[in-house]
Amino acid sequence: MTALEAAARHRSYSRAADELFVTHGAVSQQIRKLEDELGVRLFVRQGNTMEPTATGAALASRVAESLATLRAGVDSARRAAIGPIVLSTGAAFATRWLVTRLARVSDETGELDLTVRVEDRVADLSGDGVDVALRFGAGPWSGVESVRLFSERLFPVCSPALLARHPIDKPEDLLTAPLLRHTALPWSAWFRAMGLSAPDLPPSLGFDDTSMMLDAAAQGLGVALARSGLSERDLRDGRLVRPLAGEVDVDTGHHFVWRADNPKLARILRLRDWFVAETATARGAPPSAG
């Protein structure tokens, strides 16, 4: 069909052959074969040119349209494959974990074209322009591939200054300590795991944002029940300490999520492997302040 379209456009088998990098005879043979299959003439010679018949011109026009559509599809797929990898993550995970590693992502994976979207929603990875999500939950999720990076542990954290004012040597000491509340992380789960009845907490500061709660704890406003993945940097920097070793494992965790049909798949898998290796070295529990 490409020979037909080129011959009709050039009005010449020879120029069509030059464009397609084949011989004049190959073009002539393809058109004769097509004429035999259709039972109609597609070209007639007029002097030094090969003029398409009405049928030949109409068929060549349809072929040209199809080739244009095919080229547009290939170009679109090529652009999609070489565009930036768009990664979606929640604000708390972005600021508490990811931001400290972004430079190393580029250095160690060679993935310089990475766009991070900080958004508190679940990206669907199908039509919203997102290629990869760092998703928190139990998993798995329908329609996507995922690998768990690490599971969360819950444990109390506070500032060194608060610990100096209010020594905490055993779980019972938290019953009289100022406790910060998070709407999605009830203290009752931790107290039950320590063998204590969940207390009726007095009115206290409550948060629905983990980063704000950890900042409040670092300012000495109270003891927070922290998720291991999001408190790592503050513990390492000494802004927060763990007054007790006791912790609770939970079913939820952080996952690297992608679609297997993404045209950037090879690059996505390299990025996935980096995240898996990076989190494998950080799965041990942070040391206790006690």
XYZ file of C-alpha atoms in Angstrom:
290
model
C 0.000 0.000 0.000
C 2.900 2.390 0.663
C 4.071 1.821 -2.927
C 0.607 2.754 -4.217
C 0.473 5.948 -2.125
C 3.991 7.051 -3.112
C 3.441 6.291 -6.817
C 0.164 8.247 -6.849
C 1.772 11.213 -5.111
C 4.829 11.325 -7.398
C 3.030 10.184 -10.576
C 6.103 8.020 -11.065
C 7.158 4.482 -10.130
C 10.824 5.505 -10.233
C 10.478 8.409 -7.791
C 8.316 6.234 -5.539
C 11.040 3.588 -5.593
C 13.695 6.178 -4.648
C 11.608 7.378 -1.707
C 10.988 3.842 -0.440
C 14.576 2.690 -1.083
C 13.461 -0.162 -3.332
C 13.780 -0.842 -7.056
C 11.474 0.379 -9.805
C 10.568 -3.238 -10.467
C 9.534 -3.801 -6.837
C 7.083 -0.890 -6.973
C 5.693 -2.029 -10.319
C 5.300 -5.591 -9.051
C 3.466 -4.524 -5.870
C 1.006 -2.396 -7.839
C 0.388 -5.150 -10.411
C -0.287 -7.618 -7.596
C -2.759 -5.188 -6.023
C -4.483 -4.637 -9.375
C -4.822 -8.417 -9.826
C -6.336 -8.789 -6.329
C -8.826 -5.957 -6.875
C -9.543 -6.706 -10.537
C -9.208 -3.026 -11.573
C -6.566 -0.775 -13.104
C -4.955 1.587 -10.628
C -2.536 3.437 -12.958
C -2.301 4.276 -16.627
C 0.759 5.564 -18.419
C 0.518 9.052 -19.937
C 3.774 10.012 -21.558
C 6.491 9.897 -18.889
C 4.088 9.776 -15.965
C 1.968 7.112 -14.315
C -1.416 8.648 -13.672
C -3.651 7.051 -11.037
C -7.116 6.090 -12.181
C -10.117 7.325 -10.210
C -10.041 4.101 -8.202
C -6.269 4.346 -7.719
C -6.466 7.980 -6.599
C -9.278 7.247 -4.121
C -7.425 4.262 -2.670
C -4.159 6.203 -2.459
C -5.951 8.988 -0.569
C -7.278 6.511 1.995
C -3.812 4.990 2.382
C -2.306 8.459 2.918
C -4.865 9.177 5.659
C -4.109 5.874 7.354
C -0.350 6.471 7.202
C -0.801 9.940 8.713
C -2.846 8.459 11.560
C -0.214 5.771 12.108
C 2.624 8.316 12.164
C 0.709 10.478 14.639
C 0.190 7.461 16.895
C 3.852 6.503 16.737
C 4.927 10.082 17.467
C 2.541 10.244 20.414
C 3.836 6.958 21.801
C 7.427 8.130 21.357
C 6.729 11.401 23.189
C 4.971 9.524 25.984
C 7.898 7.152 26.385
C 10.500 9.905 26.638
C 8.524 12.398 28.743
C 9.098 12.957 32.447
C 8.074 10.295 34.943
C 5.293 11.892 36.980
C 5.261 10.649 40.569
C 2.337 11.291 42.919
C 2.741 11.230 46.687
C 1.105 12.640 49.780
C 2.390 15.793 51.430
C 3.589 14.121 54.634
C 5.587 11.421 52.850
C 7.009 13.946 50.383
C 8.305 16.328 53.057
C 9.314 13.784 55.699
C 10.884 11.052 53.577
C 11.157 11.706 49.854
C 12.613 15.223 49.823
C 15.800 14.102 51.571
C 16.422 11.505 48.861
C 15.520 13.324 45.653
C 19.109 14.230 44.770
C 20.180 10.617 45.154
C 17.293 9.391 43.003
C 18.761 11.302 40.067
C 22.383 10.431 40.833
C 21.847 6.721 41.396
C 19.207 5.907 38.785
C 20.131 8.361 36.039
C 16.487 9.469 36.009
C 16.884 13.219 35.697
C 13.422 13.802 34.248
C 11.219 13.272 37.288
C 8.201 15.405 38.224
C 6.837 15.076 41.760
C 3.183 15.906 42.398
C 2.385 16.443 46.065
C -1.320 15.746 46.432
C -3.545 14.217 49.080
C -5.574 12.032 46.752
C -5.300 8.571 45.246
C -3.987 8.948 41.699
C -5.622 6.448 39.329
C -2.605 6.198 36.954
C -4.867 5.775 33.933
C -5.916 9.171 32.627
C -4.599 11.753 35.083
C -1.047 12.047 33.769
C 0.523 10.211 36.724
C 2.955 7.377 36.016
C 3.935 6.281 39.523
C 2.369 6.684 42.960
C 3.852 6.281 46.410
C 0.655 5.057 48.013
C -0.121 4.408 51.681
C -2.503 1.615 52.565
C -2.892 -2.140 52.810
C -2.980 -2.924 49.069
C -3.180 -4.467 46.577
C -5.147 -2.189 44.247
C -7.106 -3.201 41.162
C -5.666 -2.397 37.730
C -2.147 -1.555 38.887
C 1.053 -3.279 39.918
C 2.517 -2.558 43.342
C 5.379 -3.503 45.605
C 5.474 -2.771 49.330
C 8.407 -0.575 50.274
C 8.008 -0.857 54.014
C 5.360 -1.500 56.615
C 4.639 1.050 59.284
C 5.262 0.790 62.998
C 3.664 3.104 65.538
C 5.572 4.399 68.548
C 5.613 7.451 70.823
C 7.945 10.358 70.059
C 8.579 13.662 71.782
C 11.123 16.441 71.939
C 14.240 16.055 74.115
C 13.102 19.101 76.102
C 9.703 17.562 76.927
C 11.373 14.302 77.954
C 13.630 16.244 80.320
C 10.593 17.933 81.913
C 8.442 14.834 81.942
C 10.545 11.641 82.309
C 8.992 8.640 80.573
C 10.513 5.338 81.652
C 7.602 2.926 81.194
C 4.333 2.880 79.219
C 2.311 3.845 82.282
C 4.131 7.198 82.380
C 2.291 8.208 79.225
C -1.021 8.083 81.096
C -0.109 11.403 82.710
C 1.863 12.905 79.811
C 0.424 15.480 77.376
C -0.566 13.431 74.338
C -1.101 14.806 70.842
C -3.947 13.228 68.901
C -4.145 12.288 65.238
C -7.552 11.603 63.702
C -6.307 8.443 61.951
C -3.868 7.140 64.603
C -5.683 6.374 67.861
C -3.555 6.004 70.960
C -5.790 3.121 72.089
C -4.055 0.685 69.709
C -0.645 1.407 71.219
C -1.835 1.249 74.845
C -3.565 -2.102 74.246
C -0.394 -3.501 72.652
C 1.509 -2.477 75.792
C -0.977 -4.382 77.955
C -2.723 -1.275 79.275
C -6.350 -0.269 79.121
C -6.885 2.584 76.703
C -7.299 5.715 78.822
C -9.975 8.337 78.407
C -7.766 11.094 77.051
C -8.348 14.596 78.355
C -8.898 17.416 75.843
C -5.683 17.927 73.895
C -4.321 19.154 70.589
C -5.588 17.116 67.646
C -4.382 16.979 64.053
C -5.345 15.444 60.746
C -1.928 16.232 59.229
C 1.011 14.091 60.300
C 3.678 16.649 59.469
C 2.001 19.315 61.587
C 1.610 16.892 64.481
C 5.297 15.920 64.377
C 6.289 19.587 64.220
C 4.133 20.243 67.264
C 5.834 17.374 69.089
C 9.248 18.756 68.131
C 8.184 22.081 69.681
C 7.558 20.313 72.977
C 3.763 20.541 72.897
C 3.230 16.868 73.677
C 3.963 13.241 72.854
C 2.894 12.087 69.399
C 2.124 8.598 68.169
C 4.371 8.520 65.103
C 4.546 6.379 62.009
C 8.031 5.011 61.499
C 8.423 6.079 57.878
C 7.455 9.684 58.505
C 9.378 10.273 61.719
C 12.710 8.876 60.483
C 14.279 12.233 59.593
C 13.256 13.959 62.831
C 14.650 11.074 64.880
C 17.894 11.093 62.921
C 18.281 14.856 63.323
C 17.493 14.742 67.038
C 14.392 16.949 66.855
C 12.424 13.993 68.205
C 13.364 11.056 70.393
C 11.713 7.788 71.278
C 11.188 7.695 75.035
C 10.175 4.026 74.948
C 11.090 1.028 72.836
C 7.530 -0.295 72.605
C 5.970 -0.192 69.148
C 3.010 -1.592 67.253
C 3.114 -3.159 63.793
C 0.216 -2.214 61.524
C -1.087 -3.773 58.321
C -0.754 -0.598 56.281
C 2.438 0.489 54.608
C 3.965 2.479 51.787
C 3.847 1.030 48.278
C 5.380 1.855 44.920
C 2.507 1.644 42.407
C 2.609 1.637 38.589
C 0.824 0.349 35.488
C 2.364 -2.501 33.491
C 1.182 -0.976 30.187
C 2.899 2.373 30.739
C 5.148 3.287 27.763
C 7.821 4.438 30.236
C 7.871 0.991 31.854
C 11.614 0.320 31.529
C 12.454 3.586 33.295
C 9.709 3.056 35.876
C 11.105 -0.360 36.786
C 14.577 1.124 37.311
C 13.020 3.704 39.605
C 11.062 0.986 41.421
C 14.215 -1.044 42.002
C 15.909 2.008 43.502
C 13.046 2.622 45.935
C 13.027 -1.048 46.943
C 16.782 -1.012 47.597
C 16.612 2.317 49.417
C 13.877 1.231 51.803
C 15.479 -2.173 52.409
C 18.335 -0.441 54.256
C 15.983 1.578 56.474
C 13.600 -1.046 57.812
C 15.243 -1.461 61.190
C 13.635 0.270 64.161
C 15.242 3.594 65.172
C 17.124 3.383 68.478
C 15.209 4.165 71.668
C 16.138 7.205 73.719
C 16.073 4.894 76.725
